Amino acid sequence: MMRANLLLALPVLCPLAGVALSLLAWRWPLVQRGVSLAASFGLLLSAIALVGAVHDGTVLATQFGAWQAPFGISFVGDMLSAAMVLIAGLMAVAVGIYGLAGDASAREYAFYHPLYQGLLLGVTGAFLTGDIFNLYVWFEVMLISSFGLLALGGTKAQLDAGVKYVTLNLVVTTQFLIAVALLYGATGTLNMADLALVLPTVENQGLVTTLALLFLVAFGAKAAVFPLFFWLPAAYHTASAPVVAIFAALLTKVGVYAILRTFTLMFDGDTGVTAPIVGAIAAATMITGVLGAAAHFDIRRILSFHIISQIGYMLLGIAVATPLAVGGAILYVIHHIVVKANLFLVAGVIHRAGGSYHLKEIGGLYRGLPLLGVLFAIPALSLAGLPPLSGFWAKFGVIKASLDAGHIALAVTGLAVGLLTLYSMLKIWNEAFWKAAPERSVAAERRWLGEPGTRVLMLVPISALATITLAIGFWAEPFVDYSLRAGAQLLDKSAYIDAVFPPETAGGARIQESVP
């Protein structure tokens, strides 16, 4: 029990300590840097330990507050949540190092590090909680921190984007809270494992379906699915490169994680009504996202719309809901977090070395900076799904599962969207790297070459993430195997419930008595 407590608490305690200590050191930016990096490395190391404890299928659970489930505050770590915490820790370190470059001092005096750690705190708490109300609380922690990060520069565009972002999220979280209240009224519990047992026994299954749809809308808005995605391209293009990279990596994925968790653990018996809706949303999300990317010439807007289209692939796996589809969706989430964060980090370098985010104002980068061209090509081609990069295996999983289950239209949509993704990536390549460089771009490149310290801080994390992308692609078997086993564990919720309600507890005895 002590081991489970420690393994589940440390990923949350590390960013919590990062928030507290960096706030205390708000007058000393260098101290804040050290604290924030130490907390990020602590999160990564504790996540590695957690994955090591659950990779064989073990589910860890603990109850904080000296109350047994369903009354205690449950934290649960299974293969999915541990993988999500690990990838969050990896992003925390990579983006944390990148964020020390360039105009870091200006951000640091505006509470960048406490807000950064606060965002990580909300994300890891959401991945580990076993209680639907506490999921709402972690969403709020994430929302407050992300708004602060979005408005860091204080420009008119950032404040305008922040208002749109917060307004939609407040509406959505209010609806989420209403759904939680209705759920408690119908079942008398908010513990997810307990809900998995109680919801199938509710006489009014129409109410259960309504609750499922309410949660789908709330989590779908967080994940930026069709038609609730408008806040994302309106907000992301205004943030600084490290901020938008950590947003792109984690914010929408928390919404996807919440859908995966609730629609496999709590609402699994409701797939007859919700699965076609999720499938239609997945197709619309893929199409609208990629068309938006094809229409724009600002790199950040292109990449922002690509987040939306790629979320559609993850929903596709959830809609099909076979073991291969769910496993493919999990692999897609892992691959996309790495690739998308890296593309936004590369975009930050393009802005610095080319002088602009707009493709018409830059060019010729490959001639002077061939390494940057390679570091862009790896995540770009992976995002498009070219073999044997990581995106290929992720797309292969969800599309093959769709074909196997007879969802031909969804599979064809996924393939067509992959081609359009490749088109928009080639557009960035041709404009930023291949065409002749405008004078402004040449001058920016000279300045970039004169900043060796900044180059190291920005290119090392990008290179590390590109290496991980190559590793997932060329050494795919362990990643695919882990994802498939995590998906199978989601679909067989018995281990999760047994971990939360051990047989020796009152809750476990109640479950055993209820089994015929």
Short mmCIF file of C-alpha atoms in Angstrom, two decimals:
data_model
loop_
_atom_site.label_atom_id
_atom_site.label_comp_id
_atom_site.label_asym_id
_atom_site.label_seq_id
_atom_site.Cartn_x
_atom_site.Cartn_y
_atom_site.Cartn_z
CA MET A 1 0.00 0.00 0.00
CA MET A 2 2.80 2.40 0.88
CA ARG A 3 4.43 1.69 -2.48
CA ALA A 4 1.19 2.42 -4.36
CA ASN A 5 0.65 5.62 -2.35
CA LEU A 6 4.12 6.86 -3.23
CA LEU A 7 4.02 5.89 -6.90
CA LEU A 8 0.64 7.57 -7.41
CA ALA A 9 1.36 10.65 -5.31
CA LEU A 10 4.82 11.59 -6.62
CA PRO A 11 3.72 12.58 -10.16
CA VAL A 12 1.35 15.10 -8.58
CA LEU A 13 3.61 16.19 -5.72
CA CYS A 14 6.50 17.10 -8.06
CA PRO A 15 4.64 19.82 -10.02
CA LEU A 16 2.86 20.89 -6.82
CA ALA A 17 6.24 21.50 -5.20
CA GLY A 18 7.31 23.24 -8.42
CA VAL A 19 4.39 25.66 -8.12
CA ALA A 20 5.01 26.44 -4.45
CA LEU A 21 8.79 26.85 -4.63
CA SER A 22 8.84 28.87 -7.85
CA LEU A 23 6.23 31.21 -6.37
CA LEU A 24 8.42 31.70 -3.32
CA ALA A 25 11.32 32.51 -5.66
CA TRP A 26 9.39 34.94 -7.86
CA ARG A 27 12.04 37.63 -7.41
CA TRP A 28 14.83 35.31 -8.65
CA PRO A 29 14.24 33.98 -12.19
CA LEU A 30 17.35 31.81 -12.14
CA VAL A 31 16.13 30.05 -9.01
CA GLN A 32 12.73 29.59 -10.64
CA ARG A 33 14.43 27.95 -13.63
CA GLY A 34 16.23 25.48 -11.41
CA VAL A 35 13.09 24.68 -9.42
CA SER A 36 10.95 24.25 -12.53
CA LEU A 37 13.46 22.00 -14.28
CA ALA A 38 13.98 19.93 -11.12
CA ALA A 39 10.21 19.50 -10.72
CA SER A 40 9.88 18.48 -14.39
CA PHE A 41 12.66 15.93 -14.10
CA GLY A 42 11.06 14.69 -10.87
CA LEU A 43 7.77 14.24 -12.70
CA LEU A 44 9.51 12.32 -15.49
CA LEU A 45 11.39 10.01 -13.13
CA SER A 46 8.32 9.31 -10.98
CA ALA A 47 6.34 8.57 -14.15
CA ILE A 48 9.00 6.10 -15.30
CA ALA A 49 8.70 4.34 -11.93
CA LEU A 50 4.91 4.25 -12.28
CA VAL A 51 5.07 2.74 -15.76
CA GLY A 52 7.56 0.18 -14.48
CA ALA A 53 5.06 -0.85 -11.80
CA VAL A 54 2.02 -1.22 -14.09
CA HIS A 55 3.48 -2.29 -17.47
CA ASP A 56 2.65 -5.96 -16.74
CA GLY A 57 -1.06 -5.16 -16.36
CA THR A 58 -1.04 -4.35 -12.65
CA VAL A 59 -3.46 -1.61 -11.59
CA LEU A 60 -2.44 0.50 -8.59
CA ALA A 61 -5.03 2.33 -6.52
CA THR A 62 -4.94 4.34 -3.33
CA GLN A 63 -7.41 6.34 -1.28
CA PHE A 64 -6.28 9.66 0.17
CA GLY A 65 -7.91 11.07 3.28
CA ALA A 66 -8.12 7.81 5.27
CA TRP A 67 -11.48 6.92 3.71
CA GLN A 68 -12.05 3.75 1.70
CA ALA A 69 -13.56 3.88 -1.77
CA PRO A 70 -16.06 5.09 -2.82
CA PHE A 71 -15.80 7.79 -0.12
CA GLY A 72 -12.06 8.45 -0.24
CA ILE A 73 -10.22 10.48 -2.87
CA SER A 74 -9.17 7.76 -5.30
CA PHE A 75 -6.02 7.82 -7.39
CA VAL A 76 -5.66 4.97 -9.87
CA GLY A 77 -2.73 4.08 -12.11
CA ASP A 78 -3.23 1.62 -14.96
CA MET A 79 -1.33 1.21 -18.22
CA LEU A 80 -3.14 4.09 -19.93
CA SER A 81 -2.89 6.65 -17.14
CA ALA A 82 0.76 5.73 -16.43
CA ALA A 83 1.66 6.16 -20.11
CA MET A 84 -0.09 9.53 -20.19
CA VAL A 85 1.77 10.70 -17.08
CA LEU A 86 5.05 9.51 -18.59
CA ILE A 87 4.51 11.36 -21.84
CA ALA A 88 3.48 14.47 -19.84
CA GLY A 89 6.74 14.24 -17.89
CA LEU A 90 8.71 13.89 -21.11
CA MET A 91 7.02 16.97 -22.55
CA ALA A 92 7.58 18.87 -19.29
CA VAL A 93 11.34 18.35 -19.56
CA ALA A 94 11.65 18.94 -23.32
CA VAL A 95 9.52 22.09 -23.41
CA GLY A 96 11.00 23.24 -20.10
CA ILE A 97 14.53 23.24 -21.57
CA TYR A 98 13.34 24.88 -24.79
CA GLY A 99 11.57 27.57 -22.76
CA LEU A 100 14.87 28.76 -21.28
CA ALA A 101 15.97 30.10 -24.68
CA GLY A 102 15.32 33.44 -26.32
CA ASP A 103 13.02 35.83 -24.49
CA ALA A 104 12.70 33.60 -21.42
CA SER A 105 13.42 36.44 -18.96
CA ALA A 106 10.33 38.41 -20.00
CA ARG A 107 8.12 35.38 -19.37
CA GLU A 108 9.77 34.53 -16.08
CA TYR A 109 8.94 37.87 -14.50
CA ALA A 110 5.28 37.19 -15.41
CA PHE A 111 5.05 33.94 -13.37
CA TYR A 112 5.80 31.62 -16.29
CA HIS A 113 7.30 28.85 -14.17
CA PRO A 114 4.54 28.67 -11.50
CA LEU A 115 1.92 28.64 -14.26
CA TYR A 116 3.85 26.02 -16.23
CA GLN A 117 4.07 23.74 -13.21
CA GLY A 118 0.41 24.47 -12.40
CA LEU A 119 -0.57 23.24 -15.87
CA LEU A 120 1.43 20.04 -15.33
CA LEU A 121 -0.21 19.62 -11.93
CA GLY A 122 -3.70 19.79 -13.45
CA VAL A 123 -2.80 17.44 -16.29
CA THR A 124 -1.22 14.72 -14.11
CA GLY A 125 -4.04 14.97 -11.57
CA ALA A 126 -6.59 14.48 -14.35
CA PHE A 127 -4.72 11.39 -15.62
CA LEU A 128 -4.55 9.75 -12.19
CA THR A 129 -7.83 10.62 -10.50
CA GLY A 130 -10.38 7.86 -10.01
CA ASP A 131 -13.22 10.22 -9.15
CA ILE A 132 -15.33 12.13 -11.68
CA PHE A 133 -15.74 15.21 -9.45
CA ASN A 134 -12.01 15.43 -8.85
CA LEU A 135 -11.54 15.22 -12.61
CA TYR A 136 -13.57 18.44 -12.74
CA VAL A 137 -11.28 19.98 -10.08
CA TRP A 138 -8.13 19.07 -12.03
CA PHE A 139 -9.71 20.54 -15.17
CA GLU A 140 -10.14 23.81 -13.28
CA VAL A 141 -6.50 23.81 -12.14
CA MET A 142 -5.51 23.25 -15.76
CA LEU A 143 -7.83 26.00 -17.02
CA ILE A 144 -6.53 28.65 -14.60
CA SER A 145 -2.90 27.85 -15.39
CA SER A 146 -3.42 27.68 -19.14
CA PHE A 147 -5.23 31.04 -19.21
CA GLY A 148 -2.33 32.61 -17.32
CA LEU A 149 0.17 31.15 -19.79
CA LEU A 150 -1.92 32.25 -22.77
CA ALA A 151 -2.07 35.86 -21.55
CA LEU A 152 1.62 36.06 -20.55
CA GLY A 153 2.64 38.62 -23.16
CA GLY A 154 -0.30 40.90 -22.40
CA THR A 155 -0.85 41.81 -26.05
CA LYS A 156 -4.30 42.63 -27.40
CA ALA A 157 -4.33 39.45 -29.51
CA GLN A 158 -3.36 37.30 -26.54
CA LEU A 159 -5.99 38.83 -24.27
CA ASP A 160 -8.64 38.46 -26.98
CA ALA A 161 -7.66 34.80 -27.46
CA GLY A 162 -7.60 34.28 -23.71
CA VAL A 163 -11.12 35.65 -23.29
CA LYS A 164 -12.46 33.34 -26.02
CA TYR A 165 -10.61 30.40 -24.51
CA VAL A 166 -11.81 31.03 -20.98
CA THR A 167 -15.40 31.85 -21.99
CA LEU A 168 -15.90 28.57 -23.83
CA ASN A 169 -14.14 26.59 -21.13
CA LEU A 170 -16.23 28.16 -18.38
CA VAL A 171 -19.41 27.24 -20.25
CA VAL A 172 -18.14 23.71 -20.79
CA THR A 173 -16.96 23.20 -17.22
CA THR A 174 -20.29 24.49 -15.93
CA GLN A 175 -22.03 21.91 -18.08
CA PHE A 176 -19.56 19.31 -16.82
CA LEU A 177 -20.43 20.22 -13.23
CA ILE A 178 -24.16 19.97 -13.99
CA ALA A 179 -23.60 16.53 -15.53
CA VAL A 180 -21.67 15.48 -12.41
CA ALA A 181 -24.54 16.65 -10.19
CA LEU A 182 -27.09 14.73 -12.28
CA LEU A 183 -24.86 11.68 -12.20
CA TYR A 184 -24.63 11.82 -8.42
CA GLY A 185 -28.38 12.28 -8.16
CA ALA A 186 -28.96 9.18 -10.29
CA THR A 187 -26.36 6.91 -8.70
CA GLY A 188 -25.30 8.33 -5.31
CA THR A 189 -21.61 7.97 -6.12
CA LEU A 190 -18.90 9.76 -8.08
CA ASN A 191 -16.15 7.17 -7.82
CA MET A 192 -15.48 5.93 -11.34
CA ALA A 193 -15.03 2.28 -10.37
CA ASP A 194 -18.23 2.42 -8.33
CA LEU A 195 -20.03 4.07 -11.24
CA ALA A 196 -18.91 1.22 -13.49
CA LEU A 197 -20.85 -1.10 -11.18
CA VAL A 198 -23.85 1.12 -10.45
CA LEU A 199 -24.68 2.64 -13.85
CA PRO A 200 -25.76 -0.66 -15.51
CA THR A 201 -28.25 -1.14 -12.65
CA VAL A 202 -29.97 2.22 -13.11
CA GLU A 203 -33.52 1.54 -14.27
CA ASN A 204 -33.75 4.65 -16.45
CA GLN A 205 -31.12 3.85 -19.07
CA GLY A 206 -32.36 6.80 -21.12
CA LEU A 207 -31.00 9.04 -18.38
CA VAL A 208 -27.67 7.19 -18.53
CA THR A 209 -27.49 7.84 -22.28
CA THR A 210 -28.28 11.52 -21.72
CA LEU A 211 -25.52 11.74 -19.12
CA ALA A 212 -23.11 10.04 -21.52
CA LEU A 213 -23.88 12.65 -24.18
CA LEU A 214 -23.43 15.50 -21.69
CA PHE A 215 -20.00 14.21 -20.75
CA LEU A 216 -19.17 13.68 -24.42
CA VAL A 217 -19.91 17.36 -25.15
CA ALA A 218 -17.89 18.53 -22.12
CA PHE A 219 -14.85 16.40 -22.90
CA GLY A 220 -15.24 16.93 -26.65
CA ALA A 221 -14.93 20.70 -26.20
CA LYS A 222 -11.70 20.14 -24.24
CA ALA A 223 -10.45 17.89 -27.04
CA ALA A 224 -11.47 20.47 -29.70
CA VAL A 225 -13.74 18.19 -31.71
CA PHE A 226 -16.24 19.31 -34.35
CA PRO A 227 -18.09 21.69 -33.93
CA LEU A 228 -16.52 22.88 -30.65
CA PHE A 229 -12.98 23.40 -31.96
CA PHE A 230 -13.12 27.12 -32.80
CA TRP A 231 -11.37 28.21 -29.61
CA LEU A 232 -8.19 26.34 -30.51
CA PRO A 233 -7.04 28.05 -33.75
CA ALA A 234 -8.26 31.37 -32.29
CA ALA A 235 -6.01 30.99 -29.24
CA TYR A 236 -2.94 28.91 -30.08
CA HIS A 237 -1.44 31.22 -32.71
CA THR A 238 -1.07 34.03 -30.16
CA ALA A 239 1.03 32.17 -27.57
CA SER A 240 4.82 31.91 -27.41
CA ALA A 241 6.47 28.79 -28.87
CA PRO A 242 7.05 26.87 -25.60
CA VAL A 243 3.57 27.69 -24.32
CA VAL A 244 1.81 26.61 -27.49
CA ALA A 245 3.97 23.47 -27.65
CA ILE A 246 2.93 22.29 -24.19
CA PHE A 247 -0.68 23.24 -24.99
CA ALA A 248 -0.56 21.26 -28.24
CA ALA A 249 0.95 18.29 -26.47
CA LEU A 250 -1.35 18.00 -23.48
CA LEU A 251 -4.50 20.15 -23.33
CA THR A 252 -6.60 18.45 -25.99
CA LYS A 253 -5.24 15.03 -24.99
CA VAL A 254 -6.72 15.41 -21.52
CA GLY A 255 -10.12 15.65 -23.22
CA VAL A 256 -9.37 12.57 -25.31
CA TYR A 257 -8.18 10.73 -22.20
CA ALA A 258 -11.40 11.64 -20.35
CA ILE A 259 -13.49 10.28 -23.25
CA LEU A 260 -11.41 7.09 -23.36
CA ARG A 261 -11.70 6.60 -19.60
CA THR A 262 -15.38 7.33 -19.13
CA PHE A 263 -16.62 5.61 -22.30
CA THR A 264 -14.77 2.38 -21.51
CA LEU A 265 -15.19 2.30 -17.73
CA MET A 266 -18.52 4.01 -17.06
CA PHE A 267 -20.60 4.08 -20.25
CA ASP A 268 -19.42 0.93 -22.03
CA GLY A 269 -22.94 -0.49 -22.23
CA ASP A 270 -24.16 2.58 -24.07
CA THR A 271 -22.18 2.16 -27.29
CA GLY A 272 -25.31 1.43 -29.33
CA VAL A 273 -26.40 5.08 -29.08
CA THR A 274 -23.19 7.01 -28.63
CA ALA A 275 -20.81 5.10 -30.94
CA PRO A 276 -22.46 6.32 -34.21
CA ILE A 277 -22.43 9.88 -32.83
CA VAL A 278 -18.75 9.61 -31.91
CA GLY A 279 -18.01 8.18 -35.37
CA ALA A 280 -19.78 11.06 -37.14
CA ILE A 281 -17.97 13.60 -34.94
CA ALA A 282 -14.65 11.87 -35.69
CA ALA A 283 -15.18 12.16 -39.46
CA ALA A 284 -16.30 15.80 -39.27
CA THR A 285 -13.37 16.66 -36.99
CA MET A 286 -10.82 15.08 -39.36
CA ILE A 287 -12.26 16.82 -42.44
CA THR A 288 -12.75 20.32 -41.01
CA GLY A 289 -9.36 20.29 -39.32
CA VAL A 290 -7.37 19.31 -42.37
CA LEU A 291 -9.28 21.71 -44.67
CA GLY A 292 -8.50 24.55 -42.27
CA ALA A 293 -4.82 23.57 -42.34
CA ALA A 294 -4.79 23.47 -46.14
CA ALA A 295 -6.30 26.97 -46.37
CA HIS A 296 -3.83 28.86 -44.12
CA PHE A 297 -0.29 30.16 -44.63
CA ASP A 298 0.60 30.93 -41.01
CA ILE A 299 2.58 27.98 -39.63
CA ARG A 300 0.97 28.12 -36.19
CA ARG A 301 -2.54 28.21 -37.66
CA ILE A 302 -1.72 25.28 -39.96
CA LEU A 303 -0.40 23.24 -37.05
CA SER A 304 -3.35 24.27 -34.87
CA PHE A 305 -5.87 23.00 -37.41
CA HIS A 306 -3.86 19.81 -37.69
CA ILE A 307 -4.36 19.20 -33.97
CA ILE A 308 -8.10 19.21 -34.67
CA SER A 309 -7.90 16.82 -37.62
CA GLN A 310 -5.66 14.40 -35.70
CA ILE A 311 -8.04 14.35 -32.73
CA GLY A 312 -10.53 12.89 -35.22
CA TYR A 313 -8.34 9.78 -35.66
CA MET A 314 -8.32 9.24 -31.89
CA LEU A 315 -12.12 9.52 -31.78
CA LEU A 316 -12.29 7.08 -34.66
CA GLY A 317 -10.65 4.44 -32.47
CA ILE A 318 -13.05 5.19 -29.63
CA ALA A 319 -16.06 4.96 -31.95
CA VAL A 320 -15.05 1.56 -33.37
CA ALA A 321 -14.23 0.36 -29.82
CA THR A 322 -12.61 -2.98 -30.70
CA PRO A 323 -9.37 -3.95 -28.88
CA LEU A 324 -7.32 -3.03 -31.95
CA ALA A 325 -9.18 0.29 -32.36
CA VAL A 326 -8.77 1.34 -28.72
CA GLY A 327 -5.13 0.24 -28.72
CA GLY A 328 -4.60 2.16 -31.97
CA ALA A 329 -6.20 5.26 -30.44
CA ILE A 330 -3.83 5.03 -27.45
CA LEU A 331 -0.81 4.70 -29.73
CA TYR A 332 -2.13 7.65 -31.74
CA VAL A 333 -2.35 9.80 -28.60
CA ILE A 334 1.23 8.93 -27.58
CA HIS A 335 2.62 9.51 -31.08
CA HIS A 336 0.70 12.74 -31.57
CA ILE A 337 1.81 14.31 -28.29
CA VAL A 338 5.46 13.87 -29.27
CA VAL A 339 5.06 14.89 -32.90
CA LYS A 340 2.78 17.86 -32.43
CA ALA A 341 4.78 19.40 -29.59
CA ASN A 342 7.91 19.00 -31.69
CA LEU A 343 6.35 20.68 -34.73
CA PHE A 344 5.42 23.73 -32.65
CA LEU A 345 8.95 23.82 -31.21
CA VAL A 346 10.34 23.69 -34.77
CA ALA A 347 7.91 26.46 -35.72
CA GLY A 348 9.44 28.59 -32.96
CA VAL A 349 12.90 28.04 -34.47
CA ILE A 350 11.57 28.84 -37.96
CA HIS A 351 10.19 32.11 -36.59
CA ARG A 352 13.51 32.97 -35.00
CA ALA A 353 15.69 31.86 -37.92
CA GLY A 354 13.33 33.03 -40.66
CA GLY A 355 11.88 36.16 -39.07
CA SER A 356 8.19 35.29 -39.36
CA TYR A 357 5.54 32.63 -38.91
CA HIS A 358 3.95 33.54 -42.25
CA LEU A 359 5.09 31.31 -45.07
CA LYS A 360 5.07 34.10 -47.66
CA GLU A 361 7.65 36.07 -45.65
CA ILE A 362 10.24 33.32 -45.17
CA GLY A 363 12.22 30.89 -47.33
CA GLY A 364 15.53 29.25 -48.13
CA LEU A 365 16.03 27.79 -44.67
CA TYR A 366 17.21 24.41 -45.91
CA ARG A 367 20.18 25.94 -47.74
CA GLY A 368 21.60 27.57 -44.63
CA LEU A 369 20.12 25.29 -41.95
CA PRO A 370 19.88 21.74 -43.35
CA LEU A 371 19.68 20.21 -39.85
CA LEU A 372 16.55 22.26 -39.14
CA GLY A 373 15.06 20.97 -42.39
CA VAL A 374 15.65 17.38 -41.31
CA LEU A 375 14.27 18.06 -37.82
CA PHE A 376 11.11 19.48 -39.41
CA ALA A 377 10.74 16.67 -41.94
CA ILE A 378 10.75 13.89 -39.30
CA PRO A 379 7.66 15.00 -37.30
CA ALA A 380 5.96 16.44 -40.40
CA LEU A 381 6.12 13.18 -42.35
CA SER A 382 5.19 11.24 -39.22
CA LEU A 383 2.12 13.43 -38.75
CA ALA A 384 1.10 12.64 -42.34
CA GLY A 385 1.46 8.92 -41.59
CA LEU A 386 4.30 8.00 -43.95
CA PRO A 387 5.85 4.58 -43.24
CA PRO A 388 7.74 3.59 -41.24
CA LEU A 389 7.42 6.64 -38.97
CA SER A 390 5.31 6.60 -35.79
CA GLY A 391 2.22 8.11 -37.41
CA PHE A 392 2.03 5.23 -39.87
CA TRP A 393 1.61 2.61 -37.14
CA ALA A 394 -0.93 4.72 -35.28
CA LYS A 395 -3.00 5.36 -38.42
CA PHE A 396 -2.66 1.74 -39.48
CA GLY A 397 -4.15 0.58 -36.18
CA VAL A 398 -7.27 2.73 -36.22
CA ILE A 399 -7.93 2.42 -39.97
CA LYS A 400 -7.45 -1.37 -40.02
CA ALA A 401 -9.77 -1.66 -37.03
CA SER A 402 -12.34 0.45 -38.89
CA LEU A 403 -12.13 -1.78 -41.97
CA ASP A 404 -12.33 -4.95 -39.85
CA ALA A 405 -15.47 -3.62 -38.14
CA GLY A 406 -17.10 -2.66 -41.45
CA HIS A 407 -16.78 1.12 -41.05
CA ILE A 408 -15.59 1.62 -44.62
CA ALA A 409 -16.59 5.30 -44.89
CA LEU A 410 -14.67 6.21 -41.73
CA ALA A 411 -11.59 4.34 -42.96
CA VAL A 412 -11.69 6.06 -46.38
CA THR A 413 -12.09 9.42 -44.65
CA GLY A 414 -9.02 8.71 -42.53
CA LEU A 415 -6.95 7.80 -45.60
CA ALA A 416 -8.07 10.89 -47.54
CA VAL A 417 -7.32 13.19 -44.59
CA GLY A 418 -3.84 11.65 -44.41
CA LEU A 419 -3.17 12.74 -48.01
CA LEU A 420 -4.35 16.29 -47.31
CA THR A 421 -2.14 16.36 -44.21
CA LEU A 422 0.83 15.46 -46.38
CA TYR A 423 -0.13 18.28 -48.78
CA SER A 424 -0.11 20.92 -46.02
CA MET A 425 3.19 19.65 -44.63
CA LEU A 426 4.72 19.88 -48.11
CA LYS A 427 3.37 23.43 -48.34
CA ILE A 428 5.35 24.41 -45.24
CA TRP A 429 8.44 22.65 -46.60
CA ASN A 430 8.26 24.30 -50.03
CA GLU A 431 7.61 27.79 -48.67
CA ALA A 432 9.87 27.88 -45.59
CA PHE A 433 12.75 25.65 -46.64
CA TRP A 434 12.85 25.35 -50.40
CA LYS A 435 11.90 28.58 -52.15
CA ALA A 436 14.30 31.53 -52.44
CA ALA A 437 14.74 33.47 -49.22
CA PRO A 438 13.34 37.02 -48.92
CA GLU A 439 15.83 39.63 -47.62
CA ARG A 440 14.12 39.78 -44.23
CA SER A 441 14.49 36.04 -43.84
CA VAL A 442 18.20 36.19 -44.72
CA ALA A 443 18.80 38.82 -42.02
CA ALA A 444 16.96 36.75 -39.41
CA GLU A 445 19.04 33.70 -40.31
CA ARG A 446 22.25 35.67 -39.74
CA ARG A 447 21.03 36.70 -36.28
CA TRP A 448 20.10 33.10 -35.50
CA LEU A 449 23.56 31.85 -36.45
CA GLY A 450 25.03 34.41 -34.05
CA GLU A 451 23.12 32.97 -31.05
CA PRO A 452 24.88 29.66 -30.24
CA GLY A 453 23.43 29.37 -26.71
CA THR A 454 19.88 29.85 -27.93
CA ARG A 455 20.42 27.36 -30.75
CA VAL A 456 21.56 24.66 -28.34
CA LEU A 457 18.66 25.19 -25.93
CA MET A 458 16.11 25.09 -28.76
CA LEU A 459 17.57 22.34 -30.94
CA VAL A 460 18.47 19.78 -28.26
CA PRO A 461 14.83 19.15 -27.18
CA ILE A 462 13.72 19.11 -30.82
CA SER A 463 16.39 16.55 -31.67
CA ALA A 464 15.42 14.40 -28.67
CA LEU A 465 11.74 14.38 -29.65
CA ALA A 466 12.64 13.60 -33.27
CA THR A 467 14.71 10.65 -32.02
CA ILE A 468 11.72 9.37 -30.03
CA THR A 469 9.55 9.68 -33.15
CA LEU A 470 12.08 7.62 -35.10
CA ALA A 471 12.27 5.08 -32.25
CA ILE A 472 8.49 4.58 -32.24
CA GLY A 473 8.55 4.18 -36.01
CA PHE A 474 11.56 1.88 -36.49
CA TRP A 475 11.20 -0.01 -33.18
CA ALA A 476 7.43 -0.12 -33.15
CA GLU A 477 6.81 -3.52 -31.55
CA PRO A 478 7.12 -2.57 -27.84
CA PHE A 479 5.05 0.59 -28.32
CA VAL A 480 2.35 -1.23 -30.29
CA ASP A 481 2.34 -4.09 -27.79
CA TYR A 482 2.00 -1.72 -24.82
CA SER A 483 -0.81 0.22 -26.53
CA LEU A 484 -2.73 -2.92 -27.44
CA ARG A 485 -2.44 -4.29 -23.91
CA ALA A 486 -3.49 -0.93 -22.48
CA GLY A 487 -6.51 -0.95 -24.79
CA ALA A 488 -7.43 -4.50 -23.75
CA GLN A 489 -7.12 -3.45 -20.10
CA LEU A 490 -9.52 -0.55 -20.74
CA LEU A 491 -12.09 -2.82 -22.31
CA ASP A 492 -11.83 -5.35 -19.45
CA LYS A 493 -12.51 -3.08 -16.48
CA SER A 494 -12.35 -5.84 -13.84
CA ALA A 495 -8.73 -5.13 -12.88
CA TYR A 496 -9.51 -1.42 -12.39
CA ILE A 497 -12.52 -2.17 -10.17
CA ASP A 498 -10.65 -4.83 -8.18
CA ALA A 499 -7.81 -2.40 -7.52
CA VAL A 500 -10.15 0.28 -6.20
CA PHE A 501 -12.23 -2.22 -4.18
CA PRO A 502 -9.82 -4.87 -2.81
CA PRO A 503 -11.68 -7.96 -1.48
CA GLU A 504 -10.53 -7.30 2.11
CA THR A 505 -12.31 -3.91 2.23
CA ALA A 506 -15.99 -3.25 2.85
CA GLY A 507 -16.45 -2.14 -0.76
CA GLY A 508 -14.78 -5.28 -2.05
CA ALA A 509 -16.96 -7.46 0.17
CA ARG A 510 -20.04 -5.67 -1.14
CA ILE A 511 -18.99 -6.40 -4.72
CA GLN A 512 -18.29 -10.05 -3.97
CA GLU A 513 -21.70 -10.40 -2.33
CA SER A 514 -23.37 -8.90 -5.40
CA VAL A 515 -21.70 -11.42 -7.75
CA PRO A 516 -24.01 -14.42 -8.22
#
